[in-house]
CSV table of C-alpha atoms and ligand atoms in Angstrom, one decimal:
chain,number,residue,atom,x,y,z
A,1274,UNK,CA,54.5,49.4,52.6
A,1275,UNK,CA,56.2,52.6,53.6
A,1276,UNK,CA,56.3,55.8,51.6
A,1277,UNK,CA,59.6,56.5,49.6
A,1278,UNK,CA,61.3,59.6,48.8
A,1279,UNK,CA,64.1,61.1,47.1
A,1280,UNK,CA,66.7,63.2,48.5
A,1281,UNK,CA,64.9,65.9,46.5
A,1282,UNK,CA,61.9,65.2,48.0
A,1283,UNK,CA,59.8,63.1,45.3
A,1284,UNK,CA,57.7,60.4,46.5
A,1285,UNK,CA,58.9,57.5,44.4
A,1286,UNK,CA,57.5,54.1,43.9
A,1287,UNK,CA,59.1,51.1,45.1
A,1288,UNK,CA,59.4,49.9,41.7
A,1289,UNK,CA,61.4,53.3,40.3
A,1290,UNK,CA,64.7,53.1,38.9
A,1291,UNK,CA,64.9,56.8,38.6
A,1292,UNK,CA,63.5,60.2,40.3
A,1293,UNK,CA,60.8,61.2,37.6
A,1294,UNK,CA,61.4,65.0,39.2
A,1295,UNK,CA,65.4,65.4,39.9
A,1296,UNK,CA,66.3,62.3,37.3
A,1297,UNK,CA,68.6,61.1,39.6
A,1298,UNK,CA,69.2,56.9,39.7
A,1299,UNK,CA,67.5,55.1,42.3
A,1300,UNK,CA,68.1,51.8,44.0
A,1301,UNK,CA,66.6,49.8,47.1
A,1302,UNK,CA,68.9,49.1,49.7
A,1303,UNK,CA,67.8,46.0,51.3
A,1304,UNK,CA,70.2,45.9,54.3
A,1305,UNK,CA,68.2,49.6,55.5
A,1306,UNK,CA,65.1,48.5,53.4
A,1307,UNK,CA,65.2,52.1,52.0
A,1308,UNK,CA,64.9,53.3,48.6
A,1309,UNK,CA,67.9,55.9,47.7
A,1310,UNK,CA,69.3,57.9,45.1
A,1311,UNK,CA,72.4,57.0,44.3
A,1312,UNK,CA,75.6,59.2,43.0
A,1313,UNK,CA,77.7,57.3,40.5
A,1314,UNK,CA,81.2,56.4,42.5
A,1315,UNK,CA,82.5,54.8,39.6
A,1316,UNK,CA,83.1,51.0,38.3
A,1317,UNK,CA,79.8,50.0,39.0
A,1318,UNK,CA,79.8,51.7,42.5
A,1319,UNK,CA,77.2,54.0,43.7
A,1320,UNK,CA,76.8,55.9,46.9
A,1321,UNK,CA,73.3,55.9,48.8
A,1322,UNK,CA,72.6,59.1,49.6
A,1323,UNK,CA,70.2,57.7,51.8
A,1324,UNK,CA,72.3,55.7,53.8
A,1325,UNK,CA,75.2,58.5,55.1
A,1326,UNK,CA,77.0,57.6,51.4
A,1327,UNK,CA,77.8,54.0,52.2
A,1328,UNK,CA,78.4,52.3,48.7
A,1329,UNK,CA,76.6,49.6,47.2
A,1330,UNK,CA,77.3,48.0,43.5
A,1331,UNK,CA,74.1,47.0,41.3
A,1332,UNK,CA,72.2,44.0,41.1
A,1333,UNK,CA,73.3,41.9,38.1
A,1334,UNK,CA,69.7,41.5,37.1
A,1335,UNK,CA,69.6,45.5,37.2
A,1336,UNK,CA,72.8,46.7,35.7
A,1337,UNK,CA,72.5,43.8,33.1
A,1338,UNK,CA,68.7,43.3,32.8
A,1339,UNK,CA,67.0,46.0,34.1
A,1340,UNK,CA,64.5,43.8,35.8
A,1341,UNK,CA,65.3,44.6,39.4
A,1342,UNK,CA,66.3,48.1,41.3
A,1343,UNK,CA,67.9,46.3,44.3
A,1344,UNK,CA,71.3,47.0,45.4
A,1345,UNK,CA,74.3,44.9,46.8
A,1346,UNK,CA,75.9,46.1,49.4
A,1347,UNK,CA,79.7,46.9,49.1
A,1348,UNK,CA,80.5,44.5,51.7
A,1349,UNK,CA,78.5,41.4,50.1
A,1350,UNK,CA,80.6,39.5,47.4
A,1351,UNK,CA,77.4,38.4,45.4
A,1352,UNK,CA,76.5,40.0,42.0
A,1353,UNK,CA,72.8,39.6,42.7
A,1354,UNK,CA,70.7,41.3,45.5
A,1355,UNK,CA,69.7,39.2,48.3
A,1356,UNK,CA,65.8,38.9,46.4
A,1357,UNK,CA,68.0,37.8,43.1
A,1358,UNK,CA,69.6,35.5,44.6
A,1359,UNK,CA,66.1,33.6,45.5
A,1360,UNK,CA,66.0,32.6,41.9
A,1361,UNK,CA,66.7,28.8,40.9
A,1362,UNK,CA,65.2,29.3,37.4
A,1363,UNK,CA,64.4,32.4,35.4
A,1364,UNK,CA,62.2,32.2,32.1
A,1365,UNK,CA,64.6,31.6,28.8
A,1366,UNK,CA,65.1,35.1,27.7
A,1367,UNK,CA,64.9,34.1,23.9
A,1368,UNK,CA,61.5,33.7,23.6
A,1369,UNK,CA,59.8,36.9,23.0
A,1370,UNK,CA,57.8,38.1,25.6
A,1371,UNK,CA,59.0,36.6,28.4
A,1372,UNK,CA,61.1,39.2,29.2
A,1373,UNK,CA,58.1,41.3,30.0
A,1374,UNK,CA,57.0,38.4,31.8
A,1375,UNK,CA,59.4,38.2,34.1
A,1376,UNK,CA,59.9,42.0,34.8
A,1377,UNK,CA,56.4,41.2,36.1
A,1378,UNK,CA,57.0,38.4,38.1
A,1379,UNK,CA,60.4,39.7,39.7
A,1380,UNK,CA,58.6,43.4,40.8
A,1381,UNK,CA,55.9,41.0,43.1
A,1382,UNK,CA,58.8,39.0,44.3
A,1383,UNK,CA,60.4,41.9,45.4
A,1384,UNK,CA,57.3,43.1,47.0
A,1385,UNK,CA,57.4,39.3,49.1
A,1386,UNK,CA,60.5,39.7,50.1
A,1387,UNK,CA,60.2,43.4,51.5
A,1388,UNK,CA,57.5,42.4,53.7
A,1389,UNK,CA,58.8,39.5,54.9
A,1390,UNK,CA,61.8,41.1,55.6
A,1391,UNK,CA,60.2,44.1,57.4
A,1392,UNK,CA,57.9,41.6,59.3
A,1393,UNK,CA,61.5,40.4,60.4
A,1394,UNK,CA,60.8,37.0,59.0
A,1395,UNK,CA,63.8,35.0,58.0
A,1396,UNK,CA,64.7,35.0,54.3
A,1397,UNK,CA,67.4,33.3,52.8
A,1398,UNK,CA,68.0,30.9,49.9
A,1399,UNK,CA,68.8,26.9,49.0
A,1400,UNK,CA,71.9,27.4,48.3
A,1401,UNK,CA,72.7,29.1,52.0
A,1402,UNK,CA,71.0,26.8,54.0
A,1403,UNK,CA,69.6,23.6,51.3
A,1404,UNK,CA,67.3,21.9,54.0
A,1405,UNK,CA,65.2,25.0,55.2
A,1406,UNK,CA,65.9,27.7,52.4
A,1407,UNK,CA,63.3,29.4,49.9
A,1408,UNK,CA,63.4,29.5,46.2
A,1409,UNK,CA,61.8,30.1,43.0
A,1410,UNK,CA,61.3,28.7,40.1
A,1411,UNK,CA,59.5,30.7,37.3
A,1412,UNK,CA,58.9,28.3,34.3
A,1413,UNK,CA,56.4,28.0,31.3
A,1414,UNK,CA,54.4,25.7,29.8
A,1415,UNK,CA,56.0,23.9,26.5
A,1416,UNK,CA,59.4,25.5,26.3
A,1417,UNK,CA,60.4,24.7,23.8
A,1418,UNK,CA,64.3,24.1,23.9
A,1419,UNK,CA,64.7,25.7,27.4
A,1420,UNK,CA,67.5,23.5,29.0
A,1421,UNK,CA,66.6,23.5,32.9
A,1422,UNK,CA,62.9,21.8,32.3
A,1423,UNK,CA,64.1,19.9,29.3
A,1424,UNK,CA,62.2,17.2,31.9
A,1425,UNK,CA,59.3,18.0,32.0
A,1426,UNK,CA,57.7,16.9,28.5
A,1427,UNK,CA,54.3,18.1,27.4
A,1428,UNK,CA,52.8,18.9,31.2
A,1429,UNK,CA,52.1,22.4,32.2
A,1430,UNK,CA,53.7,24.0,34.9
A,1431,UNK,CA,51.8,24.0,38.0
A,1432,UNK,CA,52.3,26.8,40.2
A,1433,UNK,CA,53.2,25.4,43.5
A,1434,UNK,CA,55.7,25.0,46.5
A,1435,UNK,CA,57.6,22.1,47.4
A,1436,UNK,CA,60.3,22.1,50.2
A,1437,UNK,CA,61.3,25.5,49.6
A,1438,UNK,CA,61.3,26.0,46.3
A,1439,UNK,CA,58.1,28.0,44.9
A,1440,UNK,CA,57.0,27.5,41.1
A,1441,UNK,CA,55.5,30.4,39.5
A,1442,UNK,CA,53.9,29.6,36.0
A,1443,UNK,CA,54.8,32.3,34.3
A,1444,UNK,CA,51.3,32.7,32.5
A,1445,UNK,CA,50.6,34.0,35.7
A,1446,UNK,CA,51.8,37.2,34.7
A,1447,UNK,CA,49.9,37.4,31.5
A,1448,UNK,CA,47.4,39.8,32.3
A,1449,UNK,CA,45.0,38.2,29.7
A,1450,UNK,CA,45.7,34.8,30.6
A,1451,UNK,CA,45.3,35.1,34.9
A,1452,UNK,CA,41.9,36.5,34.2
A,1453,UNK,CA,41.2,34.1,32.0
A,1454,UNK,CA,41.9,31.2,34.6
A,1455,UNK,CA,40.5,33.6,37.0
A,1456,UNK,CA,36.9,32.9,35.6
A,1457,UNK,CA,37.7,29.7,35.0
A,1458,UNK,CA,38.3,28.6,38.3
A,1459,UNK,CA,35.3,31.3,39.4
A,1460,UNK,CA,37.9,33.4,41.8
A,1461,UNK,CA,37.0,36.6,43.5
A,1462,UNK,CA,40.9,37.7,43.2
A,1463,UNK,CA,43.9,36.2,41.8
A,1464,UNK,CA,46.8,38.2,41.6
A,1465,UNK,CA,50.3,37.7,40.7
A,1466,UNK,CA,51.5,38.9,44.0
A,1467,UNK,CA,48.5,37.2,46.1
A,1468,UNK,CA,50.3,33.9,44.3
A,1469,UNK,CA,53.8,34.9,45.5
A,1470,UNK,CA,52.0,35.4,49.2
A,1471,UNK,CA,50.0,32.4,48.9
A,1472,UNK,CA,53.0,29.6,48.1
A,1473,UNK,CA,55.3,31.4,50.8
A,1474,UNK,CA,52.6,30.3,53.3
A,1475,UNK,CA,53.3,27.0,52.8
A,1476,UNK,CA,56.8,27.4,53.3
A,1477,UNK,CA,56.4,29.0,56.1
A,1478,UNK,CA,53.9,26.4,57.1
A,1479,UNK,CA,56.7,23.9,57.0
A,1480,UNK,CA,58.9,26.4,58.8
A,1481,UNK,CA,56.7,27.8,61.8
A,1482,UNK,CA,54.3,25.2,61.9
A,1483,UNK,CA,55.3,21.7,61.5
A,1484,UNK,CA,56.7,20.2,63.9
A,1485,UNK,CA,56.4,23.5,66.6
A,1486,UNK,CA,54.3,23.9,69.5
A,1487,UNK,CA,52.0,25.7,66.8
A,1488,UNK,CA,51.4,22.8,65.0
A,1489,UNK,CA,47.8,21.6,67.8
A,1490,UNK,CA,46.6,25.3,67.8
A,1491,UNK,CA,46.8,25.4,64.1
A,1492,UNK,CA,45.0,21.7,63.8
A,1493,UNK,CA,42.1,23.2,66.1
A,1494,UNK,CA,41.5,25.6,64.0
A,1495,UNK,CA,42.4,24.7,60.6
A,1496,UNK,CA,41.7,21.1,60.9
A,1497,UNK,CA,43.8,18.2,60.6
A,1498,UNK,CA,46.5,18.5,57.6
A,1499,UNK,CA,47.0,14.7,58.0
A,1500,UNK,CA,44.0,14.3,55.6
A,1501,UNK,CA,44.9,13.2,51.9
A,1502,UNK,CA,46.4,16.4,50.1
A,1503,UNK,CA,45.4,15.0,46.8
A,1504,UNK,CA,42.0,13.3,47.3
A,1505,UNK,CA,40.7,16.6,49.2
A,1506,UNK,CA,41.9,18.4,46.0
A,1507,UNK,CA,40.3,15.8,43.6
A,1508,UNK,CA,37.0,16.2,45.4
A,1509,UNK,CA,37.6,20.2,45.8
A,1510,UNK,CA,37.5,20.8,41.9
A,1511,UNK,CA,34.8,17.5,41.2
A,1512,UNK,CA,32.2,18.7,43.6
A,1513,UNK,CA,32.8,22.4,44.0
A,1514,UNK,CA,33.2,23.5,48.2
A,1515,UNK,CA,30.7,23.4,50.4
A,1516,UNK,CA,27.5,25.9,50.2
A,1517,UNK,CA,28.1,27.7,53.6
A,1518,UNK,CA,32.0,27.9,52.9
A,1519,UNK,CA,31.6,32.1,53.2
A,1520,UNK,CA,30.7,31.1,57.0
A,1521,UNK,CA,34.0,29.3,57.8
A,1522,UNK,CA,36.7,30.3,55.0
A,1523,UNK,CA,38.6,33.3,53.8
A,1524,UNK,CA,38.0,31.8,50.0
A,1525,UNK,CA,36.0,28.5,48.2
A,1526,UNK,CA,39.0,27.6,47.6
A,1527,UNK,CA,40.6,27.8,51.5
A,1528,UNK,CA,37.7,25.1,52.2
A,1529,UNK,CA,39.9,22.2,50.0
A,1530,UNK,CA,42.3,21.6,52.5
A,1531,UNK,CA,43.3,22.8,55.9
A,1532,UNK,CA,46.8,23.5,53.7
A,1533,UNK,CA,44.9,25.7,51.7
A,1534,UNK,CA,43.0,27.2,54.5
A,1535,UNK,CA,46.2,28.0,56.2
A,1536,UNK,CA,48.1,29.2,52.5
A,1537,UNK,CA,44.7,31.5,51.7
A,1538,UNK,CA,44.7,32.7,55.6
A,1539,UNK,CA,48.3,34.1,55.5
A,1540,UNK,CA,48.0,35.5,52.2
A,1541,UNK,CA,45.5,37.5,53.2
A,1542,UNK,CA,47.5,38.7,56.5
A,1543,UNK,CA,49.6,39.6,54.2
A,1544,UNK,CA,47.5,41.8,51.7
A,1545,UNK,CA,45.8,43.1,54.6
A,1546,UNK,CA,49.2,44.4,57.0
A,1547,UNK,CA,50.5,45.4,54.0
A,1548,UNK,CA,47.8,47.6,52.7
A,1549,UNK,CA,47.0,49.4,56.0
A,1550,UNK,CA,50.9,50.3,56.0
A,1551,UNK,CA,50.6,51.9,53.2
A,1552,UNK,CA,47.2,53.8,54.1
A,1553,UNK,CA,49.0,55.0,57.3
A,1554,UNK,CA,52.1,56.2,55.4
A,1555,UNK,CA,50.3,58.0,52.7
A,1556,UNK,CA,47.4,59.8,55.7
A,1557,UNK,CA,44.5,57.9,54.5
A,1558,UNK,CA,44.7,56.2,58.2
A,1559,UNK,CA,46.4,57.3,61.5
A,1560,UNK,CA,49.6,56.9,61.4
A,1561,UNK,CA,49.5,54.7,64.7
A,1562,UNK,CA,47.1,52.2,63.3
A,1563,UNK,CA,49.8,49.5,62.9
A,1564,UNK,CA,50.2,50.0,66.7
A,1565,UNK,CA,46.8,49.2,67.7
A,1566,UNK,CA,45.5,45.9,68.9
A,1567,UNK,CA,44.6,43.0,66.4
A,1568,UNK,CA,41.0,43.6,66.7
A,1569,UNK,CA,41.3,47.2,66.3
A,1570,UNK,CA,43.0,46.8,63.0
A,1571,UNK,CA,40.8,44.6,61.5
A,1572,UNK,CA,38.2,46.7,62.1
A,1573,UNK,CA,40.2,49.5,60.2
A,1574,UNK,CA,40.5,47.3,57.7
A,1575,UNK,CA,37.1,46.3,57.2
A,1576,UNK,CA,36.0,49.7,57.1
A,1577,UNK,CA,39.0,50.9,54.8
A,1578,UNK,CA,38.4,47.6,52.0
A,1579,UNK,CA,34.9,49.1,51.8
A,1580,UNK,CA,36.0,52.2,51.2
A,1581,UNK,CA,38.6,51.2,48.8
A,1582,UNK,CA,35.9,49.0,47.4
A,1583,UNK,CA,33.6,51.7,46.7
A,1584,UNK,CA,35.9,54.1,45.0
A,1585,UNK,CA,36.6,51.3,42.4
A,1586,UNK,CA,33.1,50.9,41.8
A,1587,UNK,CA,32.9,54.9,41.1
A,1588,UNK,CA,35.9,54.3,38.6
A,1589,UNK,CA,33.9,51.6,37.0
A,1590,UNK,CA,36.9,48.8,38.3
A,1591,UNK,CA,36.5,45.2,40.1
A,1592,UNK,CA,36.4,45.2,44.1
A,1593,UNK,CA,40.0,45.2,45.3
A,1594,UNK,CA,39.4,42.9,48.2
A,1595,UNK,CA,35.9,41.4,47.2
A,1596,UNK,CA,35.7,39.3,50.6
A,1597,UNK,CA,33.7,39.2,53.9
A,1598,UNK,CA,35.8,38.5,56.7
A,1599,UNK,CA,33.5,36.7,59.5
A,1600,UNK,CA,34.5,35.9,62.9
A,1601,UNK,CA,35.6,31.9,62.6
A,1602,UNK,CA,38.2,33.8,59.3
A,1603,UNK,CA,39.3,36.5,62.2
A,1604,UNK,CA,40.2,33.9,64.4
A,1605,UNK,CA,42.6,32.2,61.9
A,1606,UNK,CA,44.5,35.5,61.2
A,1607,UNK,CA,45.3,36.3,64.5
A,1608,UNK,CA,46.8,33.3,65.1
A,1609,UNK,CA,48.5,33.6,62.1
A,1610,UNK,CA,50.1,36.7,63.3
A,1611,UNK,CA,50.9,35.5,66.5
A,1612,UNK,CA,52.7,32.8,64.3
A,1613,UNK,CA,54.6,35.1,62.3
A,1614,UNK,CA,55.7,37.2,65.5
A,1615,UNK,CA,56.4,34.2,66.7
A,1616,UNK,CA,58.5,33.3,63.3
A,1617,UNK,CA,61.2,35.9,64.1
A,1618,UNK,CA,63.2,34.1,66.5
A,1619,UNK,CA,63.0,31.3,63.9
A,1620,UNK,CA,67.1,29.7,63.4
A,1621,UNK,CA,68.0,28.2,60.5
B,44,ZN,ZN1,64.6,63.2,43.0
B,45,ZN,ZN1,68.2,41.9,42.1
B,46,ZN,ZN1,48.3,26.3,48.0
């Protein structure tokens, strides 16, 4: 991700709502995918100071709930932003806690949804286009007298996609509970936003992949997706994956299915463009790495997880990227950014 600034000069986090140095009001702009300060025009109306002053009105879920920093446009009828506007079902803000919950959950999707956009990847919602849109769901387990799973019974939610919508259990951002599945399921990583990455894959699957002229290069290397989702799954978390899975798979768990494989592959894509942006921006890398070749970025990034790695250790925290990328894994990612180069020329 690229580095932010206030007018004033402040670096300022993607997440801020204000400058901690000037105390102005800041917003994203999603059409210029800048953050601004913003001067109050009045009525809900705010000019961008860095967009040449054009005016943009706050999202609902910001002016209301203070759960998002994204602006709307002046132009765009919709109360929500365009990230907002993603949402099919929000937890029930009754229940104590979930609030916190959600703040949580929407500051990842946000983070989705800036780097799909600036990958130039397609992003719109059900309601725009119902067949091929992306959505999200973020429910819990048991609730109680929540009206929109009223459904669902006693089963727990099951993080997930399913023709464009994406379930998020939103445990998930219970930082107690995520590492306690974590262990559970004996996972180097899990991570709310490496969830929110991981279940778009799959929708882009269904969008880049089936039924494309990607679909035979992404068999040959993946394998064949025909194979039974459920049964591979079944067998995945009876018997454990294979002992020589490190030689052939990003994760264990990338080895249940070549779903999976492709799902944990473009996650890491993902985490990996994403965090050698940010190295260039902030002059931990040159900032003309994200021009170099494939290969030569992935070498970058090898050498810069180490070294992100080993300043953790020094600070006594868990590997950030606690993975071993190996030539049949390299392979997979660059065809899945070919794919996703590929994916901007996608129509709806
Ligand atoms: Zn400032
Ligand atoms: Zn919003
Ligand atoms: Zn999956």
């Amino acid at each position: 991700m690229k580095q932010f600034r206030c007018s004033c000069g402040n670096t300022v986090y993607f997440e801020n709502t204000y400058c901690g140095q000037c105390g102005a009001t800041l917003g994203f702009l999603p059409d210029v995918l800048e953050m601004s300060d913003l001067a109050p025009a009045g009525d809900n109306r705010w000019r961008a100071l860095n967009a040449r002053g054009r005016i943009y009105r706050q999202c609902l879920n910001y002016s209301r709930d203070q759960v998002c920093n994204w602006m709307v446009p002046e132009v765009e009828p919709d109360a929500f932003c365009m990230a907002c506007r993603l949402n099919e079902v929000i937890p029930n803000l009754d229940k104590p806690g979930n609030r916190e919950l959600w703040l949580s959950i929407e500051r990842r999707k946000r983070r989705l949804v800036y780097d799909l956009r600036s990958k130039r990847l397609p992003v719109y919602n059900r309601i725009q286009y119902p067949q091929t849109g992306l959505s999200f769901a973020f429910l819990e387990d048991n609730p109680d007298s929540h009206e929109f799973v009223a459904s669902s019974g006693d089963q727990s939610v099951m993080t997930g996609h399913s023709n464009g919508l994406i379930t998020i259990n939103i445990l998930e951002a219970d930082d107690v509970e995520r590492e306690r599945m974590r262990v559970q399921m004996n996972e180097a990583q899990r991570t709310l936003l490496g969830h929110f990455r991981h279940e778009v894959g799959h929708y882009f699957w269904d969008r880049l992949v089936k039924e494309t002229p990607w679909l035979a290069p992404v068999r040959e290397l993946f394998g064949d997706e025909q194979q039974d989702y459920s049964q591979a799954l079944e067998a995945y978390y009876n018997n454990g994956p294979a002992p020589d899975w490190h030689q052939h798979y990003v994760s264990a768990y990338a080895s249940a299915h070549p779903w999976e494989d492709w799902a944990e592959c473009w996650a890491h894509y993902l985490q990996i463009s994403d965090t050698l942006e940010t190295a260039a921006h902030i002059g931990m890398l040159r900032s003309d790495v994200v021009d170099l070749s494939f290969d030569e970025r992935i070498d970058r990034w090898i050498n810069l997880a180490l070294r992100i790695n080993l300043l953790n250790r020094s600070m006594d925290q868990p590997d950030p990227y606690p993975f071993v990328l190996t030539g049949p894994v390299i392979k997979k990612l660059r065809l899945v950014e070919k794919i996703i180069t590929d994916g901007r020329k996608l129509v709806f």
